[in-house]
Coordinates of C-alpha atoms in Angstrom, one line a residue:
Chain W
M667 CA -0.1 -0.1 0.2
A668 CA 1.4 3.4 -0.8
D669 CA 1.7 5.9 1.7
S670 CA -0.8 8.4 1.0
Y671 CA 1.1 11.3 1.9
D672 CA 3.7 10.1 -0.8
G673 CA 1.5 9.5 -3.1
D674 CA -0.3 12.7 -3.2
S675 CA 0.4 15.4 -5.2
E676 CA -1.9 17.8 -4.3
P677 CA -1.2 20.1 -2.0
T678 CA -4.5 20.8 -0.7
T679 CA -5.1 17.5 0.3
R680 CA -1.8 17.8 2.2
T681 CA -2.9 21.0 3.9
L682 CA -6.6 19.8 4.6
L683 CA -5.0 16.5 6.2
R684 CA -2.9 18.4 8.7
R685 CA -5.6 20.7 9.7
V686 CA -7.7 17.9 10.1
L687 CA -5.0 16.1 12.1
D688 CA -4.2 19.2 14.2
T689 CA -8.0 19.8 14.9
A690 CA -8.3 16.2 15.8
D691 CA -8.8 15.3 19.5
T692 CA -5.9 12.5 20.0
R693 CA -3.1 12.4 18.2
T694 CA -3.1 8.9 16.9
P695 CA 0.5 7.5 14.6
R696 CA 0.2 8.1 10.9
R697 CA -0.5 5.0 9.3
R698 CA -0.5 3.7 5.7
R699 CA -3.7 4.3 4.0
S700 CA -5.2 3.7 0.9
A701 CA -5.0 6.0 -2.0
R702 CA -8.5 5.4 -2.3
V703 CA -9.3 6.3 1.1
G704 CA -6.8 9.2 1.1
Y705 CA -8.7 10.6 -2.3
E706 CA -12.1 10.2 -0.8
R707 CA -11.0 11.8 2.2
A708 CA -9.4 14.5 0.5
L709 CA -13.1 14.9 -1.9
S710 CA -15.1 15.2 1.9
E711 CA -12.9 17.8 3.4
S712 CA -12.6 19.7 0.3
A713 CA -16.1 19.9 0.1
S714 CA -16.7 20.2 4.2
N715 CA -14.2 23.2 4.3
H716 CA -16.7 24.7 1.9
T717 CA -19.4 24.8 4.5
D718 CA -19.9 26.7 7.8
Y719 CA -19.9 24.0 9.9
G720 CA -17.2 23.4 12.8
S721 CA -14.6 21.0 12.2
G722 CA -16.5 18.6 13.9
L723 CA -18.9 17.6 11.3
S724 CA -15.9 17.1 8.4
R725 CA -14.3 15.2 11.2
I726 CA -17.4 12.6 11.9
Q727 CA -17.5 12.4 8.0
L728 CA -13.6 11.6 7.7
A729 CA -14.2 9.3 10.7
H730 CA -17.1 7.6 8.9
V731 CA -14.8 7.3 5.6
H732 CA -12.1 5.6 7.7
T733 CA -14.4 3.3 9.1
S734 CA -15.4 2.3 5.8
G735 CA -12.2 1.8 4.2
N736 CA -9.9 0.7 7.4
V737 CA -11.7 -0.9 10.1
E738 CA -9.1 -1.9 12.3
E739 CA -7.6 1.6 12.7
Q740 CA -8.6 3.2 15.9
T741 CA -8.3 6.8 14.9
P742 CA -10.1 9.5 16.7
R743 CA -12.5 10.0 14.3
T744 CA -13.8 6.2 14.6
L745 CA -14.0 6.6 18.1
L746 CA -16.4 9.9 17.7
K747 CA -18.6 7.8 15.0
N748 CA -18.8 4.9 17.1
I749 CA -19.5 7.1 20.4
L750 CA -22.0 9.1 18.3
L751 CA -23.5 5.9 17.1
T752 CA -23.9 4.6 20.6
A753 CA -25.5 7.7 21.5
P754 CA -27.4 9.2 19.1
E755 CA -30.1 11.3 21.0
S756 CA -27.3 13.5 22.3
S757 CA -26.5 14.1 18.9
I758 CA -30.2 14.7 17.6
M759 CA -30.5 17.8 19.0
R760 CA -27.8 19.4 17.1
P761 CA -27.8 19.1 13.1
E762 CA -24.0 19.3 13.2
S763 CA -23.6 16.1 15.4
V764 CA -25.6 13.7 12.7
V765 CA -23.3 10.5 12.1
K766 CA -23.9 8.8 9.1
P767 CA -23.1 5.5 8.8
V768 CA -23.3 5.3 5.0
P769 CA -20.9 3.9 2.8
T770 CA -18.4 6.5 1.2
P771 CA -20.2 6.7 -2.3
Q772 CA -23.2 8.3 -0.6
V773 CA -21.1 9.9 1.9
V774 CA -19.1 11.4 -1.1
Q775 CA -22.7 12.2 -2.5
S776 CA -24.1 13.8 0.6
S777 CA -20.7 15.6 1.2
R778 CA -21.1 17.2 -2.0
R779 CA -24.7 18.1 -1.5
D780 CA -24.3 19.8 1.8
S781 CA -21.7 21.8 0.3
S782 CA -24.0 23.6 -2.0
R783 CA -27.3 23.6 0.6
G784 CA -28.1 24.8 4.0
S785 CA -27.8 23.5 7.3
L786 CA -31.2 22.1 7.3
E787 CA -31.2 20.7 4.0
L788 CA -28.4 18.7 4.8
Q789 CA -30.3 16.5 6.6
L790 CA -32.9 15.8 3.4
P791 CA -30.4 14.3 1.2
E792 CA -28.5 12.4 3.8
L793 CA -31.7 11.0 5.4
E794 CA -33.2 10.2 1.4
P795 CA -30.2 8.1 0.5
S796 CA -30.4 6.0 4.5
T797 CA -34.1 5.7 3.9
T798 CA -33.4 4.3 0.5
L799 CA -30.7 2.1 2.0
A800 CA -33.2 1.3 4.8
L801 CA -35.7 0.1 2.4
G802 CA -33.5 -2.3 1.3
L803 CA -32.4 -3.5 4.4
L804 CA -35.1 -3.6 6.6
A805 CA -38.0 -5.9 6.9
P806 CA -41.1 -4.3 4.6
G807 CA -43.4 -4.1 7.3
R808 CA -41.4 -0.9 8.2
R809 CA -42.6 1.0 5.4
K810 CA -45.3 3.0 7.8
Q811 CA -42.4 4.2 9.4
R812 CA -40.2 5.4 6.4
L813 CA -43.3 7.1 5.2
R814 CA -43.1 8.8 8.1
L815 CA -39.7 9.5 8.1
S816 CA -40.3 11.2 5.0
V817 CA -43.5 13.2 6.2
F818 CA -41.1 14.4 8.9
Q819 CA -38.7 15.2 6.0
Q820 CA -41.3 17.0 4.4
G821 CA -41.7 18.8 7.3
V822 CA -38.5 19.6 8.0
D823 CA -38.0 21.1 4.6
Q824 CA -40.6 23.5 5.4
G825 CA -39.3 24.5 8.4
L826 CA -42.2 22.9 11.4
P827 CA -41.1 23.3 14.8
L828 CA -41.8 19.8 15.3
S829 CA -39.4 18.6 13.1
Q830 CA -36.7 19.1 15.9
E831 CA -37.1 15.8 17.8
P832 CA -38.7 14.1 15.0
R833 CA -36.4 14.8 12.9
G834 CA -33.9 13.3 15.2
N835 CA -35.6 10.5 15.6
A836 CA -35.9 10.0 11.9
S837 CA -32.2 10.4 11.8
A838 CA -31.5 7.9 14.6
S839 CA -33.8 5.7 12.8
S840 CA -32.1 6.3 9.6
L841 CA -28.3 5.7 11.3
T842 CA -30.2 2.3 13.1
S843 CA -31.5 1.2 9.9
S844 CA -28.6 1.5 8.1
L845 CA -27.0 -0.9 10.4
N846 CA -29.8 -3.1 10.4
L847 CA -31.3 -2.1 13.5
T848 CA -34.7 -2.2 15.1
F849 CA -36.6 0.8 14.7
A850 CA -37.0 1.8 18.4
T851 CA -37.6 5.5 18.4
P852 CA -40.1 5.9 16.1
L853 CA -42.9 4.0 18.0
Q854 CA -42.5 7.0 20.3
P855 CA -43.7 9.3 17.4
Q856 CA -46.6 6.7 16.8
S857 CA -47.8 7.0 20.4
V858 CA -47.5 10.8 20.4
Q859 CA -49.4 10.8 17.0
R860 CA -52.3 8.5 18.4
P861 CA -52.9 8.7 22.1
G862 CA -55.6 6.9 22.1
L863 CA -54.3 3.9 21.1
A864 CA -51.7 4.0 24.0
R865 CA -54.5 2.4 26.4
R866 CA -57.6 0.9 26.8
P867 CA -60.4 1.2 29.3
P868 CA -60.2 -1.5 31.5
T869 CA -62.7 -3.2 34.1
H870 CA -65.9 -3.7 32.5
R871 CA -66.3 -6.8 35.0
A872 CA -65.8 -5.2 38.2
V873 CA -69.2 -3.0 37.7
D874 CA -70.9 -5.8 37.0
V875 CA -69.7 -7.9 39.6
G876 CA -71.0 -5.4 41.9
A877 CA -74.1 -4.4 40.6
F878 CA -74.6 -8.5 40.4
L879 CA -73.8 -8.6 44.1
Q880 CA -76.3 -6.1 44.9
D881 CA -78.5 -8.0 43.3
L882 CA -77.9 -11.0 45.0
R883 CA -78.7 -9.2 48.1
D884 CA -82.2 -8.3 47.1
T885 CA -82.8 -11.5 45.9
S886 CA -81.9 -13.3 49.3
L887 CA -84.0 -10.5 51.5
A888 CA -87.0 -11.8 49.3
L889 CA -86.4 -15.3 49.2
D890 CA -86.6 -16.0 52.5
T891 CA -90.6 -16.6 52.0
Q892 CA -89.9 -18.8 49.4
P893 CA -89.1 -22.7 49.9
F894 CA -85.8 -21.7 48.2
S895 CA -83.8 -24.5 50.4
Q896 CA -86.5 -27.2 49.4
P897 CA -84.8 -28.3 45.7
L898 CA -81.3 -27.1 47.4
V899 CA -81.6 -29.9 50.0
G900 CA -82.9 -32.3 47.2
R901 CA -79.7 -31.7 45.5
S902 CA -77.5 -31.2 48.0
P903 CA -76.0 -35.1 47.5
S904 CA -75.8 -34.8 43.9
G905 CA -72.7 -31.8 44.6
Y906 CA -71.9 -28.5 44.8
H907 CA -71.3 -26.2 42.3
S908 CA -69.1 -22.9 42.1
L909 CA -70.0 -19.7 44.1
P910 CA -70.5 -17.6 40.6
C911 CA -72.7 -20.2 39.4
L912 CA -74.9 -20.5 42.3
S913 CA -75.3 -17.1 42.5
H914 CA -76.7 -16.5 39.3
T915 CA -79.0 -19.6 39.1
E916 CA -80.0 -18.0 42.5
V917 CA -80.7 -14.7 41.0
E918 CA -82.6 -16.2 38.2
D919 CA -84.2 -18.5 40.3
A920 CA -85.5 -15.8 42.8
E921 CA -86.9 -13.9 40.3
R922 CA -89.4 -16.7 39.0
A923 CA -89.9 -17.6 43.0
I924 CA -91.1 -14.1 43.6
S925 CA -93.5 -14.1 40.5
H926 CA -94.6 -17.9 40.6
R927 CA -94.4 -18.1 44.6
T928 CA -93.0 -22.0 45.2
Q929 CA -94.0 -25.2 43.3
S930 CA -93.7 -24.1 39.7
S931 CA -90.1 -22.7 40.9
G932 CA -89.5 -25.6 43.0
P933 CA -88.3 -28.1 40.1
R934 CA -86.3 -25.2 38.3
L935 CA -84.6 -24.0 41.2
Q936 CA -83.6 -27.8 42.2
N937 CA -82.3 -28.4 38.7
H938 CA -79.8 -25.4 39.1
N939 CA -79.1 -25.1 42.5
P940 CA -77.0 -28.3 43.9
G941 CA -75.5 -26.7 46.7
K942 CA -75.3 -23.6 48.7
P943 CA -72.6 -21.9 51.1
A944 CA -73.0 -21.9 54.3
Q945 CA -73.3 -18.2 54.5
L946 CA -75.9 -17.6 52.1
L947 CA -77.6 -20.7 53.8
A948 CA -77.4 -19.0 57.3
G949 CA -78.2 -15.8 55.9
K950 CA -81.8 -17.7 54.8
A951 CA -82.1 -19.4 57.9
K952 CA -82.2 -16.3 59.7
K953 CA -84.6 -15.0 57.0
V954 CA -86.8 -17.9 58.1
D955 CA -87.1 -16.9 61.9
A956 CA -88.4 -13.6 61.2
H957 CA -90.9 -14.9 58.7
A958 CA -92.0 -17.9 60.4
V959 CA -94.9 -16.7 62.0
S960 CA -96.5 -15.6 59.0
F961 CA -95.9 -18.7 56.7
P962 CA -96.1 -21.6 59.2
N963 CA -96.4 -24.2 56.8
N964 CA -93.7 -22.6 54.3
S965 CA -91.4 -22.2 57.3
S966 CA -91.8 -25.6 58.7
T967 CA -90.9 -26.9 55.2
I968 CA -87.7 -24.4 55.0
S969 CA -86.6 -24.9 58.2
G970 CA -86.8 -28.5 57.4
E971 CA -85.0 -28.5 54.3
D972 CA -82.5 -26.1 55.8
G973 CA -82.2 -28.4 58.5
V974 CA -81.2 -31.3 56.2
E975 CA -78.7 -29.3 54.3
P976 CA -77.0 -27.7 57.3
L977 CA -76.7 -31.2 58.5
Q978 CA -75.1 -32.2 55.1
D979 CA -72.9 -29.2 55.2
G980 CA -71.7 -29.2 58.7
V981 CA -73.5 -26.5 60.1
D982 CA -76.0 -28.2 62.1
E983 CA -76.2 -26.0 65.2
E984 CA -77.3 -23.2 63.1
A985 CA -80.5 -25.3 61.4
E986 CA -81.3 -26.8 65.2
E987 CA -81.2 -23.3 66.5
R988 CA -83.4 -22.1 63.9
M989 CA -85.7 -25.6 63.9
E990 CA -86.4 -24.9 67.6
E991 CA -86.8 -21.2 67.6
T992 CA -89.8 -21.5 64.6
S993 CA -92.0 -24.1 66.6
P994 CA -91.4 -27.3 68.8
E995 CA -94.6 -29.1 67.5
L996 CA -93.0 -28.2 63.9
A997 CA -89.6 -28.9 64.6
S998 CA -90.9 -32.4 65.8
S999 CA -92.9 -32.9 62.8
T1000 CA -90.3 -31.8 60.6
T1001 CA -87.6 -34.1 61.7
E1002 CA -89.8 -36.8 61.3
F1003 CA -90.2 -35.2 58.0
L1004 CA -86.3 -35.1 57.4
Q1005 CA -85.5 -38.8 58.5
A1006 CA -88.4 -39.4 55.7
R1007 CA -87.3 -37.1 53.3
Q1008 CA -83.4 -38.5 53.7
P1009 CA -83.9 -41.6 51.7
Q1010 CA -85.8 -40.1 49.2
F1011 CA -82.6 -37.5 48.3
L1012 CA -81.2 -40.3 46.6
E1013 CA -83.7 -41.2 44.2
P1014 CA -83.6 -39.4 40.7
A1015 CA -87.0 -38.9 40.8
L1016 CA -86.8 -35.5 42.6
P1017 CA -88.9 -32.8 40.4
P1018 CA -92.2 -34.5 41.0
R1019 CA -91.3 -35.5 44.5
T1020 CA -90.8 -32.0 45.5
A1021 CA -93.9 -31.0 44.3
V1022 CA -96.0 -33.4 46.3
L1023 CA -94.1 -33.3 49.3
S1024 CA -94.0 -29.6 49.4
S1025 CA -97.7 -29.1 49.4
E1026 CA -98.4 -32.0 51.5
P1027 CA -95.7 -32.2 53.8
L1028 CA -97.9 -34.8 56.4
E1029 CA -98.9 -37.1 54.2
P1030 CA -96.1 -39.0 53.4
L1031 CA -94.7 -39.5 57.1
P1032 CA -97.6 -42.1 57.6
T1033 CA -96.5 -44.1 54.4
R1034 CA -92.9 -44.0 55.9
L1035 CA -93.3 -45.3 59.2
P1036 CA -94.9 -48.8 59.3
P1037 CA -92.0 -49.9 57.3
R1038 CA -89.8 -48.6 59.9
A1039 CA -92.0 -50.5 62.7
R1040 CA -91.4 -53.6 60.7
T1041 CA -87.8 -55.4 61.8
P1042 CA -86.4 -58.4 60.5
G1043 CA -86.8 -61.8 62.4
P1044 CA -83.4 -63.3 64.0
R1045 CA -81.1 -64.3 61.4
P1046 CA -80.5 -68.0 60.8
R1047 CA -77.0 -68.9 62.0
Q1048 CA -75.9 -70.3 58.4
D1049 CA -77.1 -67.1 56.5
P1050 CA -74.4 -65.5 56.6
H1051 CA -72.3 -68.7 55.5
K1052 CA -74.6 -69.3 52.8
T1053 CA -74.8 -66.1 51.8
G1054 CA -71.0 -65.8 51.6
L1055 CA -70.8 -69.0 49.9
S1056 CA -73.6 -67.5 47.6
H1057 CA -70.8 -65.3 45.9
Y1058 CA -69.1 -68.2 44.9
V1059 CA -71.9 -70.0 44.0
K1060 CA -72.9 -67.4 41.6
L1061 CA -69.2 -67.1 40.3
F1062 CA -69.7 -70.7 39.4
S1063 CA -73.0 -70.3 37.7
F1064 CA -71.1 -67.4 35.7
S1065 CA -68.2 -69.2 34.6
A1066 CA -70.4 -72.5 33.7
K1067 CA -72.0 -70.2 31.0
M1068 CA -75.0 -72.8 31.0
P1069 CA -78.5 -73.2 32.7
M1070 CA -78.1 -75.2 35.8
E1071 CA -80.5 -77.3 38.4
K1072 CA -81.2 -75.8 41.6
K1073 CA -79.8 -79.2 42.9
A1074 CA -76.6 -78.7 41.3
L1075 CA -76.1 -75.1 42.9
E1076 CA -76.8 -77.4 46.2
M1077 CA -73.3 -79.4 45.3
V1078 CA -71.8 -76.7 44.3
E1079 CA -72.0 -75.2 47.9
K1080 CA -70.9 -78.4 49.7
C1081 CA -68.0 -78.2 47.3
L1082 CA -67.0 -75.5 48.6
D1083 CA -67.1 -75.9 51.9
K1084 CA -64.8 -78.7 51.8
Y1085 CA -63.0 -77.0 49.7
F1086 CA -62.4 -74.1 52.4
Q1087 CA -61.8 -77.2 55.1
H1088 CA -58.9 -78.2 53.0
L1089 CA -57.3 -75.1 52.4
C1090 CA -57.7 -74.1 55.9
D1091 CA -56.0 -77.3 56.7
D1092 CA -53.4 -77.0 54.2
L1093 CA -52.7 -73.2 55.6
E1094 CA -52.4 -74.3 58.8
V1095 CA -49.2 -77.3 58.2
F1096 CA -47.6 -74.7 56.0
A1097 CA -47.7 -72.2 59.2
A1098 CA -46.7 -75.1 61.4
H1099 CA -43.8 -76.2 59.2
A1100 CA -42.6 -72.2 58.8
G1101 CA -43.2 -72.4 63.0
R1102 CA -45.8 -69.2 62.8
K1103 CA -48.9 -69.3 64.1
T1104 CA -50.3 -66.9 61.9
V1105 CA -50.6 -66.9 58.1
K1106 CA -48.8 -65.1 55.8
P1107 CA -48.8 -64.6 52.0
E1108 CA -46.2 -66.9 51.5
D1109 CA -48.2 -69.9 52.5
L1110 CA -50.5 -69.1 50.1
E1111 CA -48.0 -69.0 47.6
L1112 CA -46.8 -72.2 48.4
L1113 CA -50.1 -73.4 48.3
M1114 CA -51.2 -72.2 45.0
R1115 CA -47.5 -73.9 43.9
R1116 CA -48.6 -77.0 45.0
Q1117 CA -51.7 -77.0 43.6
G1118 CA -49.9 -76.2 39.8
L1119 CA -51.7 -73.0 39.3
V1120 CA -48.4 -71.4 40.2
N1121 CA -45.9 -72.8 37.8
D1122 CA -42.2 -71.6 37.1
Q1123 CA -44.0 -70.0 33.7
V1124 CA -47.1 -68.4 35.4
S1125 CA -46.0 -66.2 38.5
L1126 CA -48.1 -65.4 41.5
H1127 CA -48.5 -61.9 40.4
V1128 CA -49.3 -62.9 37.2
L1129 CA -52.5 -64.4 38.2
V1130 CA -53.0 -61.7 40.7
E1131 CA -53.2 -59.4 37.5
R1132 CA -55.7 -61.5 35.8
Y1133 CA -58.0 -62.5 38.2
L1134 CA -58.1 -59.2 40.8
P1135 CA -59.5 -56.2 40.1
L1136 CA -57.2 -52.9 40.1
E1137 CA -57.8 -52.2 44.0
Y1138 CA -56.6 -55.6 45.4
R1139 CA -53.5 -55.8 42.6
Q1140 CA -52.2 -52.7 44.3
L1141 CA -52.4 -54.0 47.7
L1142 CA -51.2 -57.2 46.8
I1143 CA -48.6 -56.7 44.2
P1144 CA -45.5 -54.5 45.5
C1145 CA -45.3 -51.3 43.2
A1146 CA -42.7 -48.5 42.9
F1147 CA -43.6 -45.0 43.6
S1148 CA -41.8 -41.5 43.7
G1149 CA -39.8 -40.4 46.9
N1150 CA -37.9 -43.8 47.1
S1151 CA -41.1 -45.7 48.1
V1152 CA -42.9 -49.1 47.7
F1153 CA -46.3 -49.8 48.8
P1154 CA -47.1 -52.1 50.1
A1155 CA -44.2 -52.5 51.8
Q1156 CA -42.0 -55.3 52.1
Chain O
M1379 CA -78.8 -68.7 27.2
A1380 CA -79.1 -65.0 26.4
F1381 CA -81.2 -64.3 29.6
S1382 CA -78.5 -66.7 31.6
T1383 CA -75.6 -64.4 30.7
T1384 CA -77.1 -61.2 31.3
V1385 CA -78.7 -62.4 34.4
S1386 CA -75.0 -63.6 35.3
Q1387 CA -73.3 -60.1 34.0
R1388 CA -75.7 -58.5 36.6
K1389 CA -74.4 -60.8 39.1
H1390 CA -71.1 -60.3 38.2
I1391 CA -70.8 -56.9 38.3
K1392 CA -69.4 -57.0 42.2
R1393 CA -65.9 -58.5 41.8
K1394 CA -65.3 -57.8 45.8
A1395 CA -63.7 -60.4 48.0
P1396 CA -66.1 -61.4 51.0
R1397 CA -63.2 -60.6 53.1
G1398 CA -65.4 -60.8 56.4
F1399 CA -66.8 -63.8 55.3
L1400 CA -63.2 -65.9 54.2
K1401 CA -62.0 -64.4 57.6
R1402 CA -64.9 -65.7 59.6
V1403 CA -64.7 -68.9 58.0
F1404 CA -60.7 -69.5 58.6
K1405 CA -61.4 -68.5 62.2
R1406 CA -64.0 -70.7 62.6
Q1407 CA -62.2 -73.4 61.2
K1408 CA -58.7 -72.8 62.7
P1409 CA -59.4 -70.5 65.9
H1410 CA -56.0 -70.5 67.4
L1411 CA -54.2 -69.6 63.9
R1412 CA -54.4 -66.2 62.4
L1413 CA -54.5 -64.7 58.7
E1414 CA -52.8 -61.3 57.7
T1415 CA -54.6 -58.9 55.9
R1416 CA -53.2 -59.7 52.3
G1417 CA -53.4 -63.3 52.8
D1418 CA -57.2 -62.8 52.5
L1419 CA -57.1 -61.6 49.4
L1420 CA -54.9 -64.2 48.4
V1421 CA -56.9 -66.4 49.7
H1422 CA -60.0 -65.3 47.4
L1423 CA -57.6 -65.6 44.4
N1424 CA -57.5 -69.5 45.3
C1425 CA -61.3 -69.7 45.6
L1426 CA -61.7 -67.6 42.2
L1427 CA -59.2 -70.3 40.4
F1428 CA -61.1 -73.4 42.2
V1429 CA -64.5 -72.0 40.9
H1430 CA -63.0 -71.4 37.3
R1431 CA -61.8 -75.0 37.2
L1432 CA -64.8 -76.5 38.6
A1433 CA -67.4 -74.7 36.3
E1434 CA -64.8 -75.3 33.7
E1435 CA -64.8 -79.4 34.2
T1436 CA -68.7 -79.4 35.0
R1437 CA -69.1 -77.8 31.6
M1438 CA -66.9 -80.4 30.0
N1439 CA -69.1 -83.4 31.6
A1440 CA -72.0 -81.8 30.6
F1441 CA -70.9 -81.8 27.0
E1442 CA -70.0 -85.5 27.4
N1443 CA -73.5 -86.4 27.7
K1444 CA -74.8 -84.0 25.6
C1445 CA -76.8 -82.2 28.0
G1446 CA -77.7 -78.1 28.0
V1447 CA -78.3 -78.2 31.5
I1448 CA -76.1 -78.6 34.4
K1449 CA -76.9 -81.5 36.6
K1450 CA -75.7 -82.5 39.9
E1451 CA -74.0 -85.3 38.7
H1452 CA -72.0 -83.3 36.6
V1453 CA -70.9 -81.2 39.4
Q1454 CA -70.5 -84.2 41.4
A1455 CA -67.9 -86.2 39.1
A1456 CA -66.0 -82.9 38.4
A1457 CA -65.7 -82.0 42.1
K1458 CA -64.1 -85.1 43.1
V1459 CA -61.2 -84.3 40.1
I1460 CA -60.6 -80.6 41.1
L1461 CA -60.6 -81.1 45.3
K1462 CA -58.1 -83.8 44.5
K1463 CA -56.2 -81.5 42.1
S1464 CA -56.3 -78.6 44.6
R1465 CA -55.5 -80.8 48.1
G1466 CA -52.1 -79.6 47.8

């Protein structure tokens, strides 16, 4: 590489160079530079010198030239350029400090234009090639922002006051764009242009919930007279839903109950309300007390149903208190009623029952009592033995898959008795052989092995898996669980 | 056949082991011995297998006699064989 100083014959270049070097912040050892770089530098210097800028701009431009030509050189210009790149905002306010990391030919062009135009106009030509560059470099999605840049440029051209910051942004963005960096700054003008889009009105739900709760309370106040708990009690064994669902249905049902007054709404309430939280129940129980006098019939049913449901909920005390407060006579009848109704709850045919029950609470009582009075007679001693055996007899008939005579079934029972005897004898022998008085599973395994059920091919675990249900399998076959534990423990 | 199968299936839904019954039987037979918890289930398994074998043998006997219905004789003959087998 020929030394630029030796190669350059123009005295102007040299003088310019010297001027630049003198004005440079830090002195750097002169290095050999390519002729091309020297020429470009000279041109830029000549162009820049015509302008009225300080030496800073020319320095900066030179720095760019240098960086484009020689990357490894650490000249003051390159340093300055790097600083400006990293902190473009500071340079925004001053048009002179605008840095352009554009490749050399464009820099040359811009520098040429700069010489002809004023300070403001300097920005435009610089920006235009940068935007064209950016279009090529960035993704097509950036079109909108680039358009705004052009708008800003036009505004700048017209000398609008807002051009300062946005222009600075545009310039910075142009810088970044040419370097394939993301467009961070243009987002600000977006928000500035359309403040309405920045935020949306939140929380529609809060209002609804508040109004909803108020409706709840209003309906709960009105619900005390209705046999509201009646269908709840009927549905309590089926399960409990979450509170919002309950409140929804409660509101609806409350409205309907108010309009239709009892039975018609009963089944609907039942269908919708499987259960209730204790709070609402307690509140309603209190309401029941308040209105017990005016509505004795309803209150009896209500207190009855309230009594059943709190019992199932586990709030017995309140219910009992309420029941006591209302009326002792009704309480006795309701307790019987409750007892009578409890088996009914489990039955699926609830809607017709509730209608019947609510209208005629006393009628089911006499029908329920007689079956309770009848108790079964003394059981025969063999009965449990027979019932236990019958289990295996049924299994036998199922396995046979053929119709059987009753005598055959009796024969099977005898066989089973014999079998159990043999079994116990064998187990006793095995346990005694092992010196134990407790029969353990090992004895059972030995028995099965002797019977020929367990071979070397077929193990006990295989049989367990084949014939027993999962719950028993889990108990019999040791399985490893997390935490280095085995169940059942051996 | 269809009727019996449906009836049997309805009965057979419960696959529970009559653990209390088994414990009681053992206690009655051998009061001086004790039976473990898991041994109970294995006894049930043993009974199941016994019943299976017995039913199979009975069916074969009934087929040999070309009867569509299981009779006492079939069961008796089958029981002899199977009890001999499960003597251990």
